[in-house]
PDB file of C-alpha atoms in Angstrom:
ATOM      1  CA  MET A   5      71.208  56.944  55.850  1.00 39.00           C
ATOM      2  CA  SER A   6      72.241  54.981  58.931  1.00 43.00           C
ATOM      3  CA  VAL A   7      72.681  51.212  58.798  1.00 43.00           C
ATOM      4  CA  ILE A   8      70.845  49.212  61.471  1.00 45.00           C
ATOM      5  CA  SER A   9      72.861  46.269  62.737  1.00 52.00           C
ATOM      6  CA  SER A  10      71.163  42.920  63.085  1.00 60.00           C
ATOM      7  CA  PRO A  11      70.955  41.330  66.573  1.00 63.00           C
ATOM      8  CA  SER A  12      73.619  38.773  65.664  1.00 80.00           C
ATOM      9  CA  GLU A  13      75.982  41.508  64.407  1.00 87.00           C
ATOM     10  CA  THR A  14      75.509  43.514  67.592  1.00 87.00           C
ATOM     11  CA  GLN A  15      76.154  40.416  69.690  1.00 90.00           C
ATOM     12  CA  LYS A  16      79.320  39.688  67.740  1.00 92.00           C
ATOM     13  CA  GLU A  17      80.508  43.277  68.107  1.00 94.00           C
ATOM     14  CA  SER A  18      79.767  43.233  71.848  1.00 94.00           C
ATOM     15  CA  GLN A  19      81.721  40.000  72.267  1.00 93.00           C
ATOM     16  CA  GLU A  20      84.675  41.494  70.385  1.00 95.00           C
ATOM     17  CA  LYS A  21      84.557  44.625  72.559  1.00 96.00           C
ATOM     18  CA  LEU A  22      84.434  42.426  75.648  1.00 96.00           C
ATOM     19  CA  VAL A  23      87.496  40.446  74.513  1.00 95.00           C
ATOM     20  CA  THR A  24      89.418  43.679  73.844  1.00 96.00           C
ATOM     21  CA  PHE A  25      88.479  45.098  77.227  1.00 97.00           C
ATOM     22  CA  CYS A  26      89.547  41.938  79.075  1.00 96.00           C
ATOM     23  CA  GLN A  27      92.851  41.835  77.188  1.00 95.00           C
ATOM     24  CA  LEU A  28      93.595  45.479  77.980  1.00 96.00           C
ATOM     25  CA  LEU A  29      92.648  45.016  81.620  1.00 96.00           C
ATOM     26  CA  ALA A  30      95.054  42.084  81.910  1.00 94.00           C
ATOM     27  CA  GLN A  31      97.777  44.203  80.297  1.00 94.00           C
ATOM     28  CA  THR A  32      97.078  47.176  82.579  1.00 95.00           C
ATOM     29  CA  TYR A  33      97.146  44.892  85.611  1.00 94.00           C
ATOM     30  CA  ARG A  34     100.576  43.563  84.604  1.00 92.00           C
ATOM     31  CA  GLN A  35     101.841  47.138  84.234  1.00 93.00           C
ATOM     32  CA  LEU A  36     100.487  48.083  87.646  1.00 92.00           C
ATOM     33  CA  ARG A  37     102.022  45.007  89.264  1.00 91.00           C
ATOM     34  CA  ALA A  38     105.402  46.006  87.820  1.00 90.00           C
ATOM     35  CA  LEU A  39     104.913  49.558  89.063  1.00 91.00           C
ATOM     36  CA  THR A  40     103.835  48.547  92.575  1.00 89.00           C
ATOM     37  CA  SER A  41     106.339  45.735  93.114  1.00 88.00           C
ATOM     38  CA  THR A  42     109.594  45.887  91.136  1.00 86.00           C
ATOM     39  CA  GLU A  43     109.540  49.638  90.651  1.00 90.00           C
ATOM     40  CA  ARG A  44     108.603  50.241  94.275  1.00 89.00           C
ATOM     41  CA  SER A  45     111.828  48.452  95.233  1.00 89.00           C
ATOM     42  CA  ASN A  46     113.739  50.737  92.877  1.00 90.00           C
ATOM     43  CA  VAL A  47     112.092  53.766  94.483  1.00 92.00           C
ATOM     44  CA  ASP A  48     113.321  52.442  97.850  1.00 92.00           C
ATOM     45  CA  LYS A  49     116.873  52.739  96.496  1.00 91.00           C
ATOM     46  CA  THR A  50     116.117  56.219  95.163  1.00 92.00           C
ATOM     47  CA  LEU A  51     114.790  57.217  98.572  1.00 92.00           C
ATOM     48  CA  ALA A  52     117.906  55.882 100.305  1.00 92.00           C
ATOM     49  CA  LYS A  53     120.095  57.866  97.928  1.00 90.00           C
ATOM     50  CA  ALA A  54     118.012  61.028  98.462  1.00 91.00           C
ATOM     51  CA  SER A  55     118.282  60.631 102.232  1.00 90.00           C
ATOM     52  CA  ARG A  56     122.056  60.300 101.912  1.00 87.00           C
ATOM     53  CA  TYR A  57     122.160  63.425  99.758  1.00 86.00           C
ATOM     54  CA  GLU A  58     120.234  65.415 102.382  1.00 85.00           C
ATOM     55  CA  LEU A  59     122.573  64.164 105.111  1.00 84.00           C
ATOM     56  CA  ILE A  60     125.640  65.189 103.106  1.00 81.00           C
ATOM     57  CA  ARG A  61     124.144  68.637 102.548  1.00 78.00           C
ATOM     58  CA  ARG A  62     123.563  69.110 106.267  1.00 76.00           C
ATOM     59  CA  VAL A  63     127.118  68.014 107.047  1.00 69.00           C
ATOM     60  CA  ASN A  64     128.459  70.302 104.346  1.00 61.00           C
ATOM     61  CA  TYR A  65     126.592  73.337 105.620  1.00 57.00           C
ATOM     62  CA  SER A  66     126.934  72.804 109.373  1.00 53.00           C
ATOM     63  CA  ALA A  67     130.336  71.241 109.981  1.00 51.00           C
ATOM     64  CA  THR A  68     133.247  73.596 110.459  1.00 48.00           C
ATOM     65  CA  SER A  69     135.685  70.764 109.931  1.00 49.00           C
ATOM     66  CA  SER A  70     135.309  67.422 108.240  1.00 57.00           C
ATOM     67  CA  CYS A  71     137.362  64.382 107.362  1.00 61.00           C
ATOM     68  CA  TYR A  72     136.206  64.930 103.767  1.00 60.00           C
ATOM     69  CA  SER A  73     137.411  67.741 101.563  1.00 67.00           C
ATOM     70  CA  GLU A  74     134.933  70.162 100.007  1.00 72.00           C
ATOM     71  CA  ARG A  75     135.693  68.655  96.608  1.00 77.00           C
ATOM     72  CA  GLN A  76     134.939  65.124  97.870  1.00 74.00           C
ATOM     73  CA  ILE A  77     131.636  66.291  99.362  1.00 75.00           C
ATOM     74  CA  GLU A  78     130.631  68.049  96.146  1.00 81.00           C
ATOM     75  CA  GLN A  79     131.578  64.994  94.086  1.00 83.00           C
ATOM     76  CA  THR A  80     129.497  62.718  96.323  1.00 81.00           C
ATOM     77  CA  GLN A  81     126.548  65.120  96.103  1.00 83.00           C
ATOM     78  CA  THR A  82     126.797  65.196  92.318  1.00 87.00           C
ATOM     79  CA  GLU A  83     126.920  61.389  92.132  1.00 88.00           C
ATOM     80  CA  CYS A  84     123.884  61.124  94.396  1.00 88.00           C
ATOM     81  CA  LEU A  85     121.874  63.606  92.337  1.00 89.00           C
ATOM     82  CA  HIS A  86     122.886  61.904  89.097  1.00 91.00           C
ATOM     83  CA  GLU A  87     121.709  58.496  90.338  1.00 91.00           C
ATOM     84  CA  ILE A  88     118.500  59.924  91.829  1.00 91.00           C
ATOM     85  CA  ASN A  89     117.711  61.709  88.580  1.00 91.00           C
ATOM     86  CA  ASN A  90     118.339  58.613  86.425  1.00 92.00           C
ATOM     87  CA  ARG A  91     116.216  56.396  88.670  1.00 91.00           C
ATOM     88  CA  LEU A  92     113.351  58.891  88.705  1.00 93.00           C
ATOM     89  CA  ILE A  93     113.464  59.191  84.910  1.00 93.00           C
ATOM     90  CA  ALA A  94     113.045  55.406  84.646  1.00 92.00           C
ATOM     91  CA  THR A  95     110.199  55.462  87.191  1.00 93.00           C
ATOM     92  CA  GLY A  96     108.532  58.322  85.325  1.00 94.00           C
ATOM     93  CA  GLU A  97     108.667  56.407  82.049  1.00 94.00           C
ATOM     94  CA  LEU A  98     106.952  53.410  83.641  1.00 93.00           C
ATOM     95  CA  ILE A  99     104.294  55.650  85.199  1.00 95.00           C
ATOM     96  CA  HIS A 100     103.707  57.238  81.788  1.00 95.00           C
ATOM     97  CA  GLU A 101     103.360  53.817  80.139  1.00 94.00           C
ATOM     98  CA  THR A 102     100.961  52.627  82.845  1.00 94.00           C
ATOM     99  CA  THR A 103      98.855  55.776  82.516  1.00 95.00           C
ATOM    100  CA  ASN A 104      98.653  55.318  78.748  1.00 95.00           C
ATOM    101  CA  GLU A 105      97.569  51.694  79.218  1.00 95.00           C
ATOM    102  CA  PHE A 106      94.834  52.851  81.570  1.00 96.00           C
ATOM    103  CA  TYR A 107      93.518  55.415  79.075  1.00 96.00           C
ATOM    104  CA  LYS A 108      93.315  52.672  76.437  1.00 97.00           C
ATOM    105  CA  LEU A 109      91.448  50.536  78.952  1.00 97.00           C
ATOM    106  CA  LEU A 110      89.037  53.359  79.768  1.00 97.00           C
ATOM    107  CA  ARG A 111      88.214  53.955  76.102  1.00 98.00           C
ATOM    108  CA  SER A 112      87.753  50.219  75.597  1.00 97.00           C
ATOM    109  CA  TYR A 113      85.321  50.021  78.514  1.00 97.00           C
ATOM    110  CA  GLN A 114      83.338  52.976  77.176  1.00 97.00           C
ATOM    111  CA  ASP A 115      83.152  51.245  73.771  1.00 97.00           C
ATOM    112  CA  LEU A 116      81.913  48.065  75.442  1.00 96.00           C
ATOM    113  CA  GLN A 117      79.245  49.962  77.364  1.00 95.00           C
ATOM    114  CA  GLN A 118      77.995  51.792  74.279  1.00 95.00           C
ATOM    115  CA  THR A 119      77.844  48.606  72.194  1.00 94.00           C
ATOM    116  CA  ALA A 120      76.140  46.618  74.964  1.00 93.00           C
ATOM    117  CA  GLN A 121      73.389  49.250  75.137  1.00 92.00           C
ATOM    118  CA  LYS A 122      72.409  48.309  71.580  1.00 90.00           C
ATOM    119  CA  LEU A 123      71.689  44.706  72.591  1.00 89.00           C
ATOM    120  CA  ASP A 124      68.176  43.440  73.153  1.00 83.00           C
ATOM    121  CA  TRP A 125      68.187  42.675  76.875  1.00 82.00           C
ATOM    122  CA  SER A 126      64.571  41.460  76.932  1.00 78.00           C
ATOM    123  CA  THR A 127      64.021  38.114  78.663  1.00 60.00           C
ATOM    124  CA  THR A 128      62.553  36.531  75.540  1.00 54.00           C
ATOM    125  CA  SER A 129      65.599  37.052  73.376  1.00 63.00           C
ATOM    126  CA  LYS A 130      68.542  36.747  75.702  1.00 70.00           C
ATOM    127  CA  CYS A 131      71.585  35.278  73.992  1.00 82.00           C
ATOM    128  CA  ALA A 132      74.526  33.291  75.323  1.00 83.00           C
ATOM    129  CA  LEU A 133      76.531  36.521  75.607  1.00 88.00           C
ATOM    130  CA  ILE A 134      73.924  38.033  77.938  1.00 89.00           C
ATOM    131  CA  ASN A 135      73.111  34.835  79.820  1.00 88.00           C
ATOM    132  CA  GLY A 136      76.681  33.610  80.136  1.00 86.00           C
ATOM    133  CA  GLY A 137      77.790  30.024  79.879  1.00 82.00           C
ATOM    134  CA  VAL A 138      80.220  27.419  81.153  1.00 81.00           C
ATOM    135  CA  LYS A 139      83.315  29.479  80.319  1.00 82.00           C
ATOM    136  CA  GLN A 140      81.893  32.988  80.475  1.00 88.00           C
ATOM    137  CA  LYS A 141      79.892  34.903  83.042  1.00 92.00           C
ATOM    138  CA  PRO A 142      76.865  36.985  81.977  1.00 93.00           C
ATOM    139  CA  LEU A 143      77.740  40.226  80.205  1.00 94.00           C
ATOM    140  CA  GLU A 144      76.194  42.212  83.055  1.00 94.00           C
ATOM    141  CA  TYR A 145      78.929  40.922  85.388  1.00 95.00           C
ATOM    142  CA  TYR A 146      81.733  42.238  83.149  1.00 96.00           C
ATOM    143  CA  ILE A 147      80.031  45.599  82.733  1.00 96.00           C
ATOM    144  CA  GLN A 148      79.307  46.115  86.441  1.00 96.00           C
ATOM    145  CA  GLU A 149      82.617  44.784  87.763  1.00 96.00           C
ATOM    146  CA  GLY A 150      84.470  46.490  84.917  1.00 96.00           C
ATOM    147  CA  HIS A 151      82.949  49.821  85.942  1.00 96.00           C
ATOM    148  CA  ARG A 152      84.014  49.372  89.569  1.00 95.00           C
ATOM    149  CA  ILE A 153      87.553  48.341  88.586  1.00 96.00           C
ATOM    150  CA  VAL A 154      88.020  51.111  86.001  1.00 96.00           C
ATOM    151  CA  TYR A 155      86.752  53.723  88.480  1.00 95.00           C
ATOM    152  CA  GLN A 156      89.219  52.585  91.157  1.00 95.00           C
ATOM    153  CA  LEU A 157      92.098  52.270  88.689  1.00 96.00           C
ATOM    154  CA  SER A 158      91.390  55.839  87.580  1.00 96.00           C
ATOM    155  CA  ALA A 159      91.868  57.040  91.165  1.00 95.00           C
ATOM    156  CA  VAL A 160      95.089  55.017  91.560  1.00 95.00           C
ATOM    157  CA  THR A 161      96.730  56.134  88.316  1.00 95.00           C
ATOM    158  CA  THR A 162      95.684  59.769  88.794  1.00 95.00           C
ATOM    159  CA  ARG A 163      97.136  59.858  92.309  1.00 95.00           C
ATOM    160  CA  ILE A 164     100.420  58.270  91.227  1.00 95.00           C
ATOM    161  CA  LYS A 165     100.735  60.720  88.348  1.00 95.00           C
ATOM    162  CA  LEU A 166     100.041  63.743  90.587  1.00 96.00           C
ATOM    163  CA  VAL A 167     102.426  62.619  93.346  1.00 96.00           C
ATOM    164  CA  PHE A 168     105.182  61.917  90.825  1.00 96.00           C
ATOM    165  CA  GLY A 169     104.648  65.360  89.304  1.00 95.00           C
ATOM    166  CA  ALA A 170     105.296  66.898  92.738  1.00 95.00           C
ATOM    167  CA  VAL A 171     108.563  65.008  93.341  1.00 94.00           C
ATOM    168  CA  ASP A 172     111.606  67.150  94.063  1.00 92.00           C
ATOM    169  CA  PHE A 173     114.638  64.921  93.527  1.00 85.00           C
ATOM    170  CA  GLN A 174     116.556  66.884  96.176  1.00 85.00           C
ATOM    171  CA  ARG A 175     113.898  66.248  98.850  1.00 91.00           C
ATOM    172  CA  ALA A 176     113.594  62.756 100.308  1.00 92.00           C
ATOM    173  CA  ASP A 177     110.113  63.412 101.753  1.00 94.00           C
ATOM    174  CA  THR A 178     108.610  63.875  98.271  1.00 94.00           C
ATOM    175  CA  ILE A 179     110.157  60.585  97.129  1.00 94.00           C
ATOM    176  CA  GLN A 180     108.774  58.936 100.272  1.00 95.00           C
ATOM    177  CA  LYS A 181     105.278  60.107  99.262  1.00 95.00           C
ATOM    178  CA  LEU A 182     105.798  58.560  95.825  1.00 95.00           C
ATOM    179  CA  ARG A 183     106.870  55.264  97.369  1.00 93.00           C
ATOM    180  CA  ASP A 184     103.835  55.254  99.671  1.00 94.00           C
ATOM    181  CA  CYS A 185     101.360  55.652  96.799  1.00 93.00           C
ATOM    182  CA  LEU A 186     102.923  52.923  94.627  1.00 93.00           C
ATOM    183  CA  LYS A 187     100.589  50.218  95.878  1.00 89.00           C
ATOM    184  CA  LEU A 188      97.220  48.643  95.205  1.00 90.00           C
ATOM    185  CA  SER A 189      94.670  48.258  97.962  1.00 90.00           C
ATOM    186  CA  GLU A 190      93.900  44.673  98.944  1.00 92.00           C
ATOM    187  CA  GLU A 191      90.290  45.216  97.863  1.00 92.00           C
ATOM    188  CA  LEU A 192      91.216  46.400  94.359  1.00 93.00           C
ATOM    189  CA  ASP A 193      93.811  43.661  93.958  1.00 93.00           C
ATOM    190  CA  LEU A 194      91.161  41.097  94.920  1.00 94.00           C
ATOM    191  CA  TYR A 195      88.693  42.530  92.389  1.00 92.00           C
ATOM    192  CA  LEU A 196      91.340  42.420  89.674  1.00 94.00           C
ATOM    193  CA  ARG A 197      92.420  38.861  90.431  1.00 93.00           C
ATOM    194  CA  GLU A 198      88.819  37.654  90.481  1.00 94.00           C
ATOM    195  CA  PHE A 199      88.067  39.436  87.216  1.00 94.00           C
ATOM    196  CA  MET A 200      91.160  37.851  85.640  1.00 92.00           C
ATOM    197  CA  VAL A 201      89.878  34.407  86.624  1.00 92.00           C
ATOM    198  CA  TYR A 202      86.470  34.977  85.048  1.00 91.00           C
ATOM    199  CA  SER A 203      87.954  36.489  81.885  1.00 91.00           C
ATOM    200  CA  SER A 204      90.771  33.966  81.390  1.00 86.00           C
ATOM    201  CA  PHE A 205      88.789  31.897  78.876  1.00 83.00           C
ATOM    202  CA  ILE A 206      87.680  35.007  76.989  1.00 81.00           C
ATOM    203  CA  VAL A 207      91.143  36.331  76.182  1.00 75.00           C
ATOM    204  CA  LYS A 208      92.504  32.998  74.918  1.00 64.00           C
TER     205      LYS A 208
END
């Protein structure tokens, strides 16, 4: 026998789901900012090292004589590869963490949607949660804007994950592609910042 929740219980549950979603979105946004700012700078260094490695390889294969011994060239190549590998491992860990945060966010949004569907949205019984108030916009705003943001974040995180999976640490062009995709569009960043403003009182 299923238990039917009262309107007040459903409203309370919806508010709790909304708070969780806003908290997770703020956390995901912080992760993405770290990935597209600080980590992008680290990828710049990885790219520079990969470009140097490719240059050394060309010199090693094409030059008949060099001011560097074969041992020195091999040692420099090994050092380059070691640093590239370590940097990419760190980048990969951050991408993995960001992806996991997004999946939590996605599940939270789906929970919010499902719970909100149980509310009575009729005009005669609208509550403060549905109508909004001084410190909180109407629930419809968070659901609609949340859907747009989650959809775009899904595209961003999926692309980053796929591009990283195709990285060859011995090829600078694949690292360049990774660097190029570690960014948020101005439109998405604007949506996120605006959403943060209108959810700031909710997550406190």
